[in-house]
Short mmCIF file of C-alpha atoms in Angstrom, two decimals:
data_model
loop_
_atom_site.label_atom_id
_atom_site.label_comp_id
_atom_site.label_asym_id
_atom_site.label_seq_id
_atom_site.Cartn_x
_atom_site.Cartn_y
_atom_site.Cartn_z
CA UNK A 623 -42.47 -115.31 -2.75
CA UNK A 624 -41.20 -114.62 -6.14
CA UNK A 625 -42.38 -116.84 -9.00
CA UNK A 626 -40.50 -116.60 -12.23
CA UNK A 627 -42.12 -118.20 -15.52
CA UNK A 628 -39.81 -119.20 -18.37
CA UNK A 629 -40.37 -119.75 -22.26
CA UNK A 630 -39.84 -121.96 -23.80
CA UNK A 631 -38.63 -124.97 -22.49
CA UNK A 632 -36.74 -126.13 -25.43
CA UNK A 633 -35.35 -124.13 -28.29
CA UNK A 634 -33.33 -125.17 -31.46
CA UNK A 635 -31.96 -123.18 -34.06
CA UNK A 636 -29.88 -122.95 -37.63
CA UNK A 637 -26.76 -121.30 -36.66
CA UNK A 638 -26.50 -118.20 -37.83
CA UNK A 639 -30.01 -117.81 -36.70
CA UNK A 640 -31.15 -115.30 -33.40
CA UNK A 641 -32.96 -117.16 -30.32
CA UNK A 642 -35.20 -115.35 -27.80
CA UNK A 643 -36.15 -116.75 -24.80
CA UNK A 644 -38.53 -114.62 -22.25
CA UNK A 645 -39.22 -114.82 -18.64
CA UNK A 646 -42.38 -113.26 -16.90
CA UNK A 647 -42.19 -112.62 -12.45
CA UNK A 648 -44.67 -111.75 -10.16
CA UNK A 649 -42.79 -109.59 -7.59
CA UNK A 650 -42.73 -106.04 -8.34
CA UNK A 651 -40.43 -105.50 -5.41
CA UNK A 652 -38.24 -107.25 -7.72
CA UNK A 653 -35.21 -105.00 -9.09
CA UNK A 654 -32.66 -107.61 -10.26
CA UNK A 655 -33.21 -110.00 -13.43
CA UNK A 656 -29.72 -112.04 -14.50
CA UNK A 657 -29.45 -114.95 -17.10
CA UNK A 658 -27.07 -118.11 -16.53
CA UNK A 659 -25.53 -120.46 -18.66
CA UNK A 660 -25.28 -124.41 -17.86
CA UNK A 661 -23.24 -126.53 -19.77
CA UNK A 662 -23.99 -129.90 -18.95
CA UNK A 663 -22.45 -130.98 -16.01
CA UNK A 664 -20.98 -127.89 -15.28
CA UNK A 665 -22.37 -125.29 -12.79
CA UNK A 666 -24.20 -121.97 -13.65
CA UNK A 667 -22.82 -119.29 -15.15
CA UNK A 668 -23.56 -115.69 -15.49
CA UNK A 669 -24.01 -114.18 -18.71
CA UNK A 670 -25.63 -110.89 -18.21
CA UNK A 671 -28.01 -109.12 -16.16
CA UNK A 672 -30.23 -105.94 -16.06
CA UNK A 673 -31.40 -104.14 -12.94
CA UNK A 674 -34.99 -102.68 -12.89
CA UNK A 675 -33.61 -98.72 -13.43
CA UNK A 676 -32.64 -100.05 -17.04
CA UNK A 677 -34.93 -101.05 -20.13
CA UNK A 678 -32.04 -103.06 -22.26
CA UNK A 679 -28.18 -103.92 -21.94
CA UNK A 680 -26.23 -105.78 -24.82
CA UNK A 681 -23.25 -107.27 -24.42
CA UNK A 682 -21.72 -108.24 -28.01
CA UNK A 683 -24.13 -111.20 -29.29
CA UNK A 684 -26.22 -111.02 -26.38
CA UNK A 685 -29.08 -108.61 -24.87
CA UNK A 686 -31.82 -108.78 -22.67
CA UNK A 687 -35.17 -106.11 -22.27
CA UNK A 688 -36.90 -105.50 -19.50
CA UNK A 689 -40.57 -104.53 -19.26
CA UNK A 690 -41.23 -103.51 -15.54
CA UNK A 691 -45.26 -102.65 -16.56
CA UNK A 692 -45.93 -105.92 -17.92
CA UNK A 693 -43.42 -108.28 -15.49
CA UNK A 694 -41.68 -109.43 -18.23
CA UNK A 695 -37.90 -109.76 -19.61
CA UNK A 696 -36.39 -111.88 -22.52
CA UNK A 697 -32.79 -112.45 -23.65
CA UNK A 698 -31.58 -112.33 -27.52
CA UNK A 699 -28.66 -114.61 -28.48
CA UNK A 700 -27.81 -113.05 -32.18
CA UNK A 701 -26.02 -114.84 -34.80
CA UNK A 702 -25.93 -117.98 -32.70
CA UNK A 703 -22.87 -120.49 -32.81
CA UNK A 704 -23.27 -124.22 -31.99
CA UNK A 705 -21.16 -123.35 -29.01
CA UNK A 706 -24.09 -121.63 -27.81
CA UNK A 707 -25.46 -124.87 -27.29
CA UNK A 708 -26.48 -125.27 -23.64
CA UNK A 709 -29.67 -124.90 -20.67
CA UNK A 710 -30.21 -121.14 -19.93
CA UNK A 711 -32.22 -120.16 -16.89
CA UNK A 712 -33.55 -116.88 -16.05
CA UNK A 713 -34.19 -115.11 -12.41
CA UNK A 714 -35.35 -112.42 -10.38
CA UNK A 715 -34.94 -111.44 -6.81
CA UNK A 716 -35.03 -108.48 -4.90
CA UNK A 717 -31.18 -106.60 -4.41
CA UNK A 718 -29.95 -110.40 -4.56
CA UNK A 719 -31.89 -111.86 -1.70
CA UNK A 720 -34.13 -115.18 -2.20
CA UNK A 721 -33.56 -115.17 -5.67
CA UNK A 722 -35.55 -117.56 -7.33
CA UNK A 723 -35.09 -118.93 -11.39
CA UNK A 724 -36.90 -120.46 -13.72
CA UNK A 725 -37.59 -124.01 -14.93
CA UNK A 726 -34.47 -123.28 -17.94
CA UNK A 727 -34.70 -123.15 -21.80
CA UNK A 728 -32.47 -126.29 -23.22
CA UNK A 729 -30.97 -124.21 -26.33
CA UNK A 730 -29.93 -126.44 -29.48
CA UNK A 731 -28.04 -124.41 -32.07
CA UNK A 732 -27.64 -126.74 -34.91
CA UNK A 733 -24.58 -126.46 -37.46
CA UNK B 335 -9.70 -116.61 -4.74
CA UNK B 336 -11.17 -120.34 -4.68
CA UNK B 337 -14.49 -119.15 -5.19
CA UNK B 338 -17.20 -121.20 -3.46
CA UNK B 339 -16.21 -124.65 -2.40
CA UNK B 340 -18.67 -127.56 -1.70
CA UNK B 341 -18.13 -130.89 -0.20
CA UNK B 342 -18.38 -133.90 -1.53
CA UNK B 343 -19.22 -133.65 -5.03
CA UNK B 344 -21.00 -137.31 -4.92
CA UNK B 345 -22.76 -138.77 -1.85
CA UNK B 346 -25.11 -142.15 -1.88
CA UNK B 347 -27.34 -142.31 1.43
CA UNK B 348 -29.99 -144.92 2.69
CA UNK B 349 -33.66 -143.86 3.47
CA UNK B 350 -33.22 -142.24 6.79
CA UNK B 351 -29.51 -141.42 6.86
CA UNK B 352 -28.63 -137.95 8.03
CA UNK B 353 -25.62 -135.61 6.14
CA UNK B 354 -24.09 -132.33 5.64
CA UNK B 355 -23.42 -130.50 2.49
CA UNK B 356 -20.27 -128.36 3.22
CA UNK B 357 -20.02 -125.04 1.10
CA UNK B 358 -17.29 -122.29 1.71
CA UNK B 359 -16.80 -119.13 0.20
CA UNK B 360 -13.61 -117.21 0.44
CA UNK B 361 -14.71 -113.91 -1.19
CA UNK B 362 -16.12 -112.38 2.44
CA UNK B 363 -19.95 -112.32 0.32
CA UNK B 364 -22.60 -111.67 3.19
CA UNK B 365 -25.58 -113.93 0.61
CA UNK B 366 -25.17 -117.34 0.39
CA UNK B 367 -27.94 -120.17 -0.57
CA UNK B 368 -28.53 -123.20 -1.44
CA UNK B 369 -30.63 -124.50 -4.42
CA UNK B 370 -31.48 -128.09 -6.00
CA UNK B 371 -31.47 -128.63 -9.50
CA UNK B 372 -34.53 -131.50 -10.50
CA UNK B 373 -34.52 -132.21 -14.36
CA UNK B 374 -37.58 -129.74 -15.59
CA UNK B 375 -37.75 -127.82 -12.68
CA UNK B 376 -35.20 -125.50 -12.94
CA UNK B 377 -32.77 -124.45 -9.97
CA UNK B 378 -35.30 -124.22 -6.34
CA UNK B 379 -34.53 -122.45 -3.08
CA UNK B 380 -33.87 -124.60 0.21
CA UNK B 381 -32.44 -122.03 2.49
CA UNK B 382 -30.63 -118.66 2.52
CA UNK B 383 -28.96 -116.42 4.05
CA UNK B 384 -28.18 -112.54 4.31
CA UNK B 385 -24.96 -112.47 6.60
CA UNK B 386 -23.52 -114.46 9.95
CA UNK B 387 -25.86 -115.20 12.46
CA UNK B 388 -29.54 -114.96 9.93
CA UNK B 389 -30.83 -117.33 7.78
CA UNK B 390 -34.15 -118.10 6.00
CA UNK B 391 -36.49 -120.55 3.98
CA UNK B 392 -36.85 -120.57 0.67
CA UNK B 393 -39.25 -122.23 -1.51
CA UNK B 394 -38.54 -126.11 -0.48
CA UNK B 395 -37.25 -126.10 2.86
CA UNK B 396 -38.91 -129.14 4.38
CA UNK B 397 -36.02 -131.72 5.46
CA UNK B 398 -33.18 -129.20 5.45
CA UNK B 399 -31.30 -126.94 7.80
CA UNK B 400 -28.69 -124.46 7.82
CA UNK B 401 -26.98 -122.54 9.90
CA UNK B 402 -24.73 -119.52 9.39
CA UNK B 403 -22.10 -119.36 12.30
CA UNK B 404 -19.44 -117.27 9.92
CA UNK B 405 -19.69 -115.59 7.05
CA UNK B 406 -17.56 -118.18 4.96
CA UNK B 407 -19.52 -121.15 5.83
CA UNK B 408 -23.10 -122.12 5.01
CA UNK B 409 -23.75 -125.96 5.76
CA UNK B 410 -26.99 -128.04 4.87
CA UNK B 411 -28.36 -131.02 6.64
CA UNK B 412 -30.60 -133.63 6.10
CA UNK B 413 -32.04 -134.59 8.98
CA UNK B 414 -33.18 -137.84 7.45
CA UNK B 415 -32.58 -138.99 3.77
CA UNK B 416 -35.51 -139.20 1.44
CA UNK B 417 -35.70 -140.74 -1.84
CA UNK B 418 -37.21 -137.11 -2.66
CA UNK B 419 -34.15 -135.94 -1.83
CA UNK B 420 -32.26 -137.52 -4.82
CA UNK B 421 -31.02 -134.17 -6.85
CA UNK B 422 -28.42 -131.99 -7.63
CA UNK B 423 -27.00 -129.25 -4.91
CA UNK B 424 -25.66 -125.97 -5.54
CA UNK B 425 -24.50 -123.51 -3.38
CA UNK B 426 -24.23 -119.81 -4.56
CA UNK B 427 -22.92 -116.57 -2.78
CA UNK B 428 -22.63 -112.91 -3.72
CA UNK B 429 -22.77 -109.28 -2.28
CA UNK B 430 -24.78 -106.49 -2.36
CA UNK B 431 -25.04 -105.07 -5.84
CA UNK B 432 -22.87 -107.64 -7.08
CA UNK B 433 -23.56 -109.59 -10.35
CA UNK B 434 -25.82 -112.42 -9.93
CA UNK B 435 -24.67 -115.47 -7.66
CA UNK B 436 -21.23 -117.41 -8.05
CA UNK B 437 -22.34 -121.05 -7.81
CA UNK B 438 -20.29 -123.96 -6.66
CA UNK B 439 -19.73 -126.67 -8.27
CA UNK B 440 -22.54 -128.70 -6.29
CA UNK B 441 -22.81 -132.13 -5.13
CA UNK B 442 -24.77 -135.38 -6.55
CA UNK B 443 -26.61 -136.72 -3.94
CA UNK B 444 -28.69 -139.96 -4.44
CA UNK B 445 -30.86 -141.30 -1.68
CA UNK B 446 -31.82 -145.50 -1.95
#
């Protein structure tokens, strides 16, 4: 099966400041790559996603690339707010079936 | 819409006890699954499945089962409580080129 790869584990940041966090799979059957949100506590959310026809989407402070030759893809929080603040896990999975995530990025954005 | 519904959001079980997660979606999605959430280790794959009727194993499926008898409902059991099996459940459905999974809003469990 898929295996998804997530870096790093733990990020903090000046607000203000950008954050990248990047993601590596090992399926190139894979087509599908979203990013989620956890608050703590609260379930995951969906922030954005990219499908495999498509190298980058933004959506106002956020974006993620994907590199389909190298297996990787990263999202970039811009001008981050301590609201920001949260775990953010990446995936991959093949037209939504057995979609499998990574171990999460605990994001500190610090005021 | 009520989204995706799981039952009970806090369980305690003894070694060896047996239970069902409940999870319900209302929003006619043919993918549902089930994940646990383990501090570190990120959100893991018991079980999922692609519509009524199919189902199939993700990446930690020993002491689980599901079954998919309508497309609404998705149950797990544990056949018989481990202390391994302390963690956090989610459930998650969505459709075919849909974005990403809606989660529920998962259930505690803690095995003693």
């Amino acid at each position: 099966g898929e295996n998804v790869e997530q870096h790093p584990s733990t990020l903090s940041v000046q607000e203000g400041d950008s954050a990248v966090i990047k993601c590596t799979y090992s399926d190139s059957a894979s087509n599908y790559f979203p990013w989620y949100k956890q608050e703590l506590g609260k379930r995951p959310q969906l922030i954005i996603d990219i499908r495999s026809n498509v190298g980058e989407k933004k959506d106002q402070r956020i974006a993620v690339t994907l590199n389909k030759t190298a297996k990787h893809f990263s999202l970039h929080i811009t001008e981050t707010q301590p609201e920001d603040s949260a775990v953010y896990f990446c995936a991959a999975s093949d037209n939504n079936n057995d979609m499998r995530f990574g171990a999460g990025t605990r994001l500190t954005v610090k005021p | 819409n009520a989204g995706v519904t799981q039952t009970p959001k806090f369980q305690v079980l003894k070694t060896g006890q047996s239970m069902t997660l409940q999870c319900a979606q209302d929003m006619n999605h043919e993918y549902m699954s089930w994940y646990r959430q383990d501090p570190g280790m990120g959100l893991r794959l018991i079980h999922y499945s692609v519509g009524a009727g199919i189902t199939d194993q993700g990446e930690v499926p020993n002491g689980y089962n599901v079954s998919r008898s309508t497309t609404e409902d998705f149950p797990l059991r544990l056949l018989s409580a481990a202390p391994s099996q302390t963690s956090v459940y989610f459930c998650a459905s969505t459709s075919q080129g849909a974005d990403g999974y809606t989660f529920g809003s998962g259930t505690r469990l803690t095995v003693v």
